[in-house]
PDB file of C-alpha atoms in Angstrom:
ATOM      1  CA  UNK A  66      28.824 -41.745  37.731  1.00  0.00           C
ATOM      2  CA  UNK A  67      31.599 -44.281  36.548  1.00  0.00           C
ATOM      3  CA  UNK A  68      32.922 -43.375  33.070  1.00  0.00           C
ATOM      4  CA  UNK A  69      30.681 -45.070  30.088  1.00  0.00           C
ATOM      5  CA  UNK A  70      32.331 -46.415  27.472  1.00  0.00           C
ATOM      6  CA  UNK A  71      31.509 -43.776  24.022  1.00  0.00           C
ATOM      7  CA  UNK A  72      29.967 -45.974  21.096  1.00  0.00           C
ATOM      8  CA  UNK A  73      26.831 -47.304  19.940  1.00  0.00           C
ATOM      9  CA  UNK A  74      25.161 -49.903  22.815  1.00  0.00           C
ATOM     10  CA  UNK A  75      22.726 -52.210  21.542  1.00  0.00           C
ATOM     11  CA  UNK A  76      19.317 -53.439  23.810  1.00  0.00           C
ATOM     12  CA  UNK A  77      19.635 -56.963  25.322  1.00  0.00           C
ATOM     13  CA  UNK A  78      16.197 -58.493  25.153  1.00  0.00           C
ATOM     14  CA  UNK A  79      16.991 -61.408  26.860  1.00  0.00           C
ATOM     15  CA  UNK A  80      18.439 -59.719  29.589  1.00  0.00           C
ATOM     16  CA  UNK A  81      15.696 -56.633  29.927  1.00  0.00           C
ATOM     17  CA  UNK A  82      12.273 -55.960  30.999  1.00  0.00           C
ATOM     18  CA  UNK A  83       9.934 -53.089  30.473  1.00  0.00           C
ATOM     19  CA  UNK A  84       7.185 -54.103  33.362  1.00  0.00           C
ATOM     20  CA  UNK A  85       4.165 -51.841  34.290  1.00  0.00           C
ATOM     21  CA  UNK A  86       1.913 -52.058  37.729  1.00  0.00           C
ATOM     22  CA  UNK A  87      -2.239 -50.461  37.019  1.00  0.00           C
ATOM     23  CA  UNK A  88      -4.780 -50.920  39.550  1.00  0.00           C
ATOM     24  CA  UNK A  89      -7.474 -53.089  39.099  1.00  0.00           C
ATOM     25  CA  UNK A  90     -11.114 -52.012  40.297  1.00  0.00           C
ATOM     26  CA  UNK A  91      -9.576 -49.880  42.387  1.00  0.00           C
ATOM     27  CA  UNK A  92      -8.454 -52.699  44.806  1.00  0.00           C
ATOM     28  CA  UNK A  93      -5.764 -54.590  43.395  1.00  0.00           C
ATOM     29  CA  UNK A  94      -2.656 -54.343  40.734  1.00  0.00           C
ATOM     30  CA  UNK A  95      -2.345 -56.066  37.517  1.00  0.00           C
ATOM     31  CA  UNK A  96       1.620 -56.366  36.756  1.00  0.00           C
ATOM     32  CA  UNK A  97       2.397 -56.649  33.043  1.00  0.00           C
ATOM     33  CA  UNK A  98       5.187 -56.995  30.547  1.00  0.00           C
ATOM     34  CA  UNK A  99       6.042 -56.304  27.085  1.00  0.00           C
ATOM     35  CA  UNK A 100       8.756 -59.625  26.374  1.00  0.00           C
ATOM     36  CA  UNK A 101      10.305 -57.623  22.811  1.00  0.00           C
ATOM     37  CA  UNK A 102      11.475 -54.694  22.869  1.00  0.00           C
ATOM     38  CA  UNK A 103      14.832 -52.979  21.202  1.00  0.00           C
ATOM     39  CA  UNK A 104      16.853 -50.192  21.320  1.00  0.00           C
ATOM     40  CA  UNK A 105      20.041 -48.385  21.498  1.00  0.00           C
ATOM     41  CA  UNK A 106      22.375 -46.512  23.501  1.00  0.00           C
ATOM     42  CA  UNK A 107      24.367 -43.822  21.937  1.00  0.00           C
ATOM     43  CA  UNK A 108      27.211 -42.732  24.280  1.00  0.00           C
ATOM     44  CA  UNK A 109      29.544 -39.519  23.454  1.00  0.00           C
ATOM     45  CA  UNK A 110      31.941 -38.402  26.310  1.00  0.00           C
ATOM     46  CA  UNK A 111      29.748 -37.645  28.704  1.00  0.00           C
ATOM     47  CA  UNK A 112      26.917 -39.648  29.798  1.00  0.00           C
ATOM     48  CA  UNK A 113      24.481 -36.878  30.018  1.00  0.00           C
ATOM     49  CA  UNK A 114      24.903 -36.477  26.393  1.00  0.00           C
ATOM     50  CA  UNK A 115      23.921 -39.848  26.010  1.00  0.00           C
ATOM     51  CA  UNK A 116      20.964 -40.664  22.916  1.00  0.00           C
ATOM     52  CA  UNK A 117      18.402 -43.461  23.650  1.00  0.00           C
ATOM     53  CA  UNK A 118      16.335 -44.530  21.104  1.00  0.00           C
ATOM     54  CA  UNK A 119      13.619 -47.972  22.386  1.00  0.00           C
ATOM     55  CA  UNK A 120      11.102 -49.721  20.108  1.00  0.00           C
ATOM     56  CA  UNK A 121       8.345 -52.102  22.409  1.00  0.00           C
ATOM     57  CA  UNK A 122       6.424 -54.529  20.200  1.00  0.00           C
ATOM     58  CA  UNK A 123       2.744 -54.054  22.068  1.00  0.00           C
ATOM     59  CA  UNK A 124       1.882 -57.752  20.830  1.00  0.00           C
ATOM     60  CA  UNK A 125       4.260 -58.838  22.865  1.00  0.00           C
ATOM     61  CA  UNK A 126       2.491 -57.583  26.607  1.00  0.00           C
ATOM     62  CA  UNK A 127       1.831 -60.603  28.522  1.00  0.00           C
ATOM     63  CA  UNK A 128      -0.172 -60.218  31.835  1.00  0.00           C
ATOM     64  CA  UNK A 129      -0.558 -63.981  32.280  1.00  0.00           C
ATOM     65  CA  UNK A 130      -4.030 -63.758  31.194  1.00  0.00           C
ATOM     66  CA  UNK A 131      -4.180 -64.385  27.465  1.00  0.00           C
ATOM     67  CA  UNK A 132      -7.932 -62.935  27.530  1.00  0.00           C
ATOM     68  CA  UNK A 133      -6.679 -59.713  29.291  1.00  0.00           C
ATOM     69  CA  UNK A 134      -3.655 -59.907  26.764  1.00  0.00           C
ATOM     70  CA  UNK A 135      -6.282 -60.180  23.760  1.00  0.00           C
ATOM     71  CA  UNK A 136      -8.200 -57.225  25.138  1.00  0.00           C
ATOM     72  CA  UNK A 137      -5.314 -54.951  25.581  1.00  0.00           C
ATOM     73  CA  UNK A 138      -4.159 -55.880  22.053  1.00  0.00           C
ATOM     74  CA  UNK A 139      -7.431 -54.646  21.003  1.00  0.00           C
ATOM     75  CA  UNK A 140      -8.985 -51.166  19.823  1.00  0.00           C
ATOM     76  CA  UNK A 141     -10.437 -50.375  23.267  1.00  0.00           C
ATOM     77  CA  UNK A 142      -6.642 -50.086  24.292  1.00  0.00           C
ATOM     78  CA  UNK A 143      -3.024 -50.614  22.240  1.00  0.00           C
ATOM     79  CA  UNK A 144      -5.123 -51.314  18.941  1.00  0.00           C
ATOM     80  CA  UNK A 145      -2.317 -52.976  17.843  1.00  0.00           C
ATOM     81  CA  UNK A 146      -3.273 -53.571  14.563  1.00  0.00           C
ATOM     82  CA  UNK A 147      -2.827 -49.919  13.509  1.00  0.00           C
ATOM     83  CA  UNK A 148      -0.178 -48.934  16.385  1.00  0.00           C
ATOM     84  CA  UNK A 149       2.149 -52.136  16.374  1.00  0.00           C
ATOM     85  CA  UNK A 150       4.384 -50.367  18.376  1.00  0.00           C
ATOM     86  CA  UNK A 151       5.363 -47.792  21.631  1.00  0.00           C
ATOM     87  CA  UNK A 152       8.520 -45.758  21.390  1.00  0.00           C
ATOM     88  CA  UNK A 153      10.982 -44.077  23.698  1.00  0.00           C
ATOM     89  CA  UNK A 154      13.708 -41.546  22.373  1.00  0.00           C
ATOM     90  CA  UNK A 155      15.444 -39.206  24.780  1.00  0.00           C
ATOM     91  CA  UNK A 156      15.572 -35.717  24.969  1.00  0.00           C
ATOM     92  CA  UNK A 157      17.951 -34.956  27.717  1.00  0.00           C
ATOM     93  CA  UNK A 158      19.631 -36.919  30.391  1.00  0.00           C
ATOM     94  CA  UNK A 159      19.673 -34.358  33.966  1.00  0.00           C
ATOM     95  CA  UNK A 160      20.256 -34.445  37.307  1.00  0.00           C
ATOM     96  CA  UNK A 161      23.643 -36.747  37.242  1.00  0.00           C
ATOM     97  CA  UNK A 162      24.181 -37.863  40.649  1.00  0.00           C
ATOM     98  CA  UNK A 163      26.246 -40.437  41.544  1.00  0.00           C
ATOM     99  CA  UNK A 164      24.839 -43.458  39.935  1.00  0.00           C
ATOM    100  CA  UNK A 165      21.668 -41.809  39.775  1.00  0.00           C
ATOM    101  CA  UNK A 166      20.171 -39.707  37.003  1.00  0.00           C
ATOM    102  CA  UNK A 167      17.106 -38.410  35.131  1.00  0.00           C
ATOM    103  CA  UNK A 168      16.215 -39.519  32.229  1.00  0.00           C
ATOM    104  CA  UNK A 169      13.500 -37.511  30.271  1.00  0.00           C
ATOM    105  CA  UNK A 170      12.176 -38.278  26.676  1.00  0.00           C
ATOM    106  CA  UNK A 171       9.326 -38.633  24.315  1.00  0.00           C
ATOM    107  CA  UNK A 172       7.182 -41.287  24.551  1.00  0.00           C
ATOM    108  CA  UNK A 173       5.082 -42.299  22.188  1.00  0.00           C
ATOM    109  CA  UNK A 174       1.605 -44.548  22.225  1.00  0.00           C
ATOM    110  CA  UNK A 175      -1.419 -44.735  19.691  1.00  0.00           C
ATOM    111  CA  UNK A 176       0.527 -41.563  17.732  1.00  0.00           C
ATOM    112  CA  UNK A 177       0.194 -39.755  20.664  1.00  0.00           C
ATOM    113  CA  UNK A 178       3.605 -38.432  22.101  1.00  0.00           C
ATOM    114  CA  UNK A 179       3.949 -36.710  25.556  1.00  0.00           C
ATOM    115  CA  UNK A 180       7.356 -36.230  27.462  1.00  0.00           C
ATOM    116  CA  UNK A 181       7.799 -38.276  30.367  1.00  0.00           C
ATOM    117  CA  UNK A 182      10.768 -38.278  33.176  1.00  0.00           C
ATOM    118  CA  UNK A 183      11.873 -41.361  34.460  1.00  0.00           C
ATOM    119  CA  UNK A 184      14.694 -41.752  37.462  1.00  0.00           C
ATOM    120  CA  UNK A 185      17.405 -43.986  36.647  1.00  0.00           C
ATOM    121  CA  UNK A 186      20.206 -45.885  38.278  1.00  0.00           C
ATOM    122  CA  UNK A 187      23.544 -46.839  36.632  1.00  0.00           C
ATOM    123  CA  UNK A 188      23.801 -50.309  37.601  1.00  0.00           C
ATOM    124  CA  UNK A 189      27.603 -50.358  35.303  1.00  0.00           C
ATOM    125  CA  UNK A 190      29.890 -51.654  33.026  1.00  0.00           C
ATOM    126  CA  UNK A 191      31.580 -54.857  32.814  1.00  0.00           C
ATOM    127  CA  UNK A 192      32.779 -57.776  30.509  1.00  0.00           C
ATOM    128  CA  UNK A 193      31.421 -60.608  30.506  1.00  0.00           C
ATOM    129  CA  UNK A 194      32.833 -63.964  29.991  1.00  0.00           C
ATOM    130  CA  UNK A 195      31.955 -64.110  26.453  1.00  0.00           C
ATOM    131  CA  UNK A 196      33.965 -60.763  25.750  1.00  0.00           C
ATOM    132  CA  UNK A 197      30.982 -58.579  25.610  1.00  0.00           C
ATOM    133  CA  UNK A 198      31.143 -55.327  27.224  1.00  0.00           C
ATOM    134  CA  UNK A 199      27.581 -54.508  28.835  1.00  0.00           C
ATOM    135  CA  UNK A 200      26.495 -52.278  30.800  1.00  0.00           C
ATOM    136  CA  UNK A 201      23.387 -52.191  33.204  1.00  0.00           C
ATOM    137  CA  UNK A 202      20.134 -49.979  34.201  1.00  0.00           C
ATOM    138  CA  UNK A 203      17.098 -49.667  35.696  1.00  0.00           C
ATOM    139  CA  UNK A 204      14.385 -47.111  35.562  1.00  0.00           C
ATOM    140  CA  UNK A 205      11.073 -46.187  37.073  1.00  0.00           C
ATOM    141  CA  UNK A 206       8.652 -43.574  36.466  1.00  0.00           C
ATOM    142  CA  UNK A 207       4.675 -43.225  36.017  1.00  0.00           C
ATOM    143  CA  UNK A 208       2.226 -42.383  33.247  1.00  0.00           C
ATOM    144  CA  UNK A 209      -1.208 -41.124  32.706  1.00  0.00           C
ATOM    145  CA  UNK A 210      -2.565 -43.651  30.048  1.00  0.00           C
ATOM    146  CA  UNK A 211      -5.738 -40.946  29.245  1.00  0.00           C
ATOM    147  CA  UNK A 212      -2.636 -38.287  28.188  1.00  0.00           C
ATOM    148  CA  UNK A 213      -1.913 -41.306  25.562  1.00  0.00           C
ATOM    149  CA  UNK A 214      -5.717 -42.171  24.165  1.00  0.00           C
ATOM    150  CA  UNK A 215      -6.049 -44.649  26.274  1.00  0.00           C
ATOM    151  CA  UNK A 216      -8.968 -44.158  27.395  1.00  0.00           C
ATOM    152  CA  UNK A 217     -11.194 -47.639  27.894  1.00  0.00           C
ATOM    153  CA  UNK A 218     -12.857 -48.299  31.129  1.00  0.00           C
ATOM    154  CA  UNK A 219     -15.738 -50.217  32.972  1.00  0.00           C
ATOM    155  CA  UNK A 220     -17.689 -48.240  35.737  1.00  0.00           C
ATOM    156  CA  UNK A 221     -18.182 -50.690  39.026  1.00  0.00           C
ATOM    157  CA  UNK A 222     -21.257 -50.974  41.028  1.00  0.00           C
ATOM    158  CA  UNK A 223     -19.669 -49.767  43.675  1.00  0.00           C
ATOM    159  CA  UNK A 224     -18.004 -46.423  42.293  1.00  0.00           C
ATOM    160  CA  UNK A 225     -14.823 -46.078  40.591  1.00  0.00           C
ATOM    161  CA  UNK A 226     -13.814 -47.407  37.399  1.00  0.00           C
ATOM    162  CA  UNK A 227     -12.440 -51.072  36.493  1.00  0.00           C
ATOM    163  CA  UNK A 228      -8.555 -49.742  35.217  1.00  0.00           C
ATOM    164  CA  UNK A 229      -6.613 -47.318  37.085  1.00  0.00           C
ATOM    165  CA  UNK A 230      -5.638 -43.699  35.280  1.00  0.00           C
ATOM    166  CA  UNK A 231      -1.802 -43.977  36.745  1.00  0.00           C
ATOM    167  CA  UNK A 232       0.742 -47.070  35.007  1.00  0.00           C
ATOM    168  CA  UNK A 233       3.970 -47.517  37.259  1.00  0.00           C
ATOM    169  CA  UNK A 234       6.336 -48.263  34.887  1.00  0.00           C
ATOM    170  CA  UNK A 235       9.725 -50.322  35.671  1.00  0.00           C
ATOM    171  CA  UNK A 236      12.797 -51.053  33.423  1.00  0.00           C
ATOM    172  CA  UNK A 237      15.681 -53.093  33.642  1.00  0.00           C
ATOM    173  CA  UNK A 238      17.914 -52.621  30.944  1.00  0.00           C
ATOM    174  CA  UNK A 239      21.086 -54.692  29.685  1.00  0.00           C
ATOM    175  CA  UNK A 240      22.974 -53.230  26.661  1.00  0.00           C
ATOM    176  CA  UNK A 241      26.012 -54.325  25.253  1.00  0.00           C
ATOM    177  CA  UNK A 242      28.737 -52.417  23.531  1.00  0.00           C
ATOM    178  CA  UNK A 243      28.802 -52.743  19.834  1.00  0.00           C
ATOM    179  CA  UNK A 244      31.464 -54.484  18.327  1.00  0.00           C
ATOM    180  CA  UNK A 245      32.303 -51.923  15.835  1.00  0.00           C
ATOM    181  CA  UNK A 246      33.123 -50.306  19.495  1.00  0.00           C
ATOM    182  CA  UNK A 247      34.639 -52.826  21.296  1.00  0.00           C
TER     183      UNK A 247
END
């Protein structure tokens, strides 16, 4: 993997999204997003020793359906009123290879917490015309909501239930190099 600048990255909202992909009566997807989220990077001399640290605002998941939206705000789901947010801090970065690499943490929903891998891709590190150094990445991985209480569903006619078990998750993340760094 190219080289890293060390220091303290800080999570580009306007330039990320966390997405997720959950099937829908077992025939279709429903693609979501959560449009806040923040975070940081902490990078020591090696990548792999890397600390992540990401806080998602669950009021902020938009599925362009605000009824959908208002349901998954809910108790039957996020119950956002008591759990406002999701977080993501990492554990151990493994698996190095190239621009590829596995990044494994604790997640945490509803106050439940389960470790979770994702594989990620170094997209890397430039400056941009504004003199910010940023760096790029994306990651994908897949969840078992029941593992995280969320357990809500609708029985069809037909067999099967209404929301899928499985959530694809996607990120792409743009941090930029602190300026205490810089």
């Amino acid at each position: 993997m190219a080289q890293l600048t060390a220091g303290t990255w800080n999570l580009d909202n306007s330039h990320s999204e966390v997405n997720f992909i959950v099937r829908h009566a077992g025939i279709s997807k429903v693609r979501g997003s959560f449009n806040t989220v923040s975070g940081t990077a902490v990078v020591g001399e090696n990548f792999s020793d890397a600390k992540i640290d990401v806080t998602i605002d669950l009021a902020s998941i938009n599925t362009r359906d605000e009824n959908r939206d208002g349901h998954l705000k809910s108790a039957d789901f996020f119950d956002v009123e008591n759990h406002p947010h999701m977080t993501f801090v990492s554990t151990e970065i493994k698996d190095v290879d190239g621009d590829e690499f596995t990044l494994v943490g604790d997640l945490q929903i509803l106050g439940n917490t389960r470790q979770v891998e994702l594989k990620g891709e170094f997209g890397g590190e430039t400056v941009d015309p504004f003199g910010m150094t940023r760096a790029g990445f994306e990651a994908k991985g897949e969840i078992s909501r029941k593992e995280f209480g969320l357990t809500w569903n609708a029985a069809l006619e037909t067999g099967g239930v209404l929301v899928g078990d499985k959530v694809k998750i996607e990120i792409d993340a743009s941090f930029v190099l602190s300026s205490d760094d810089a």
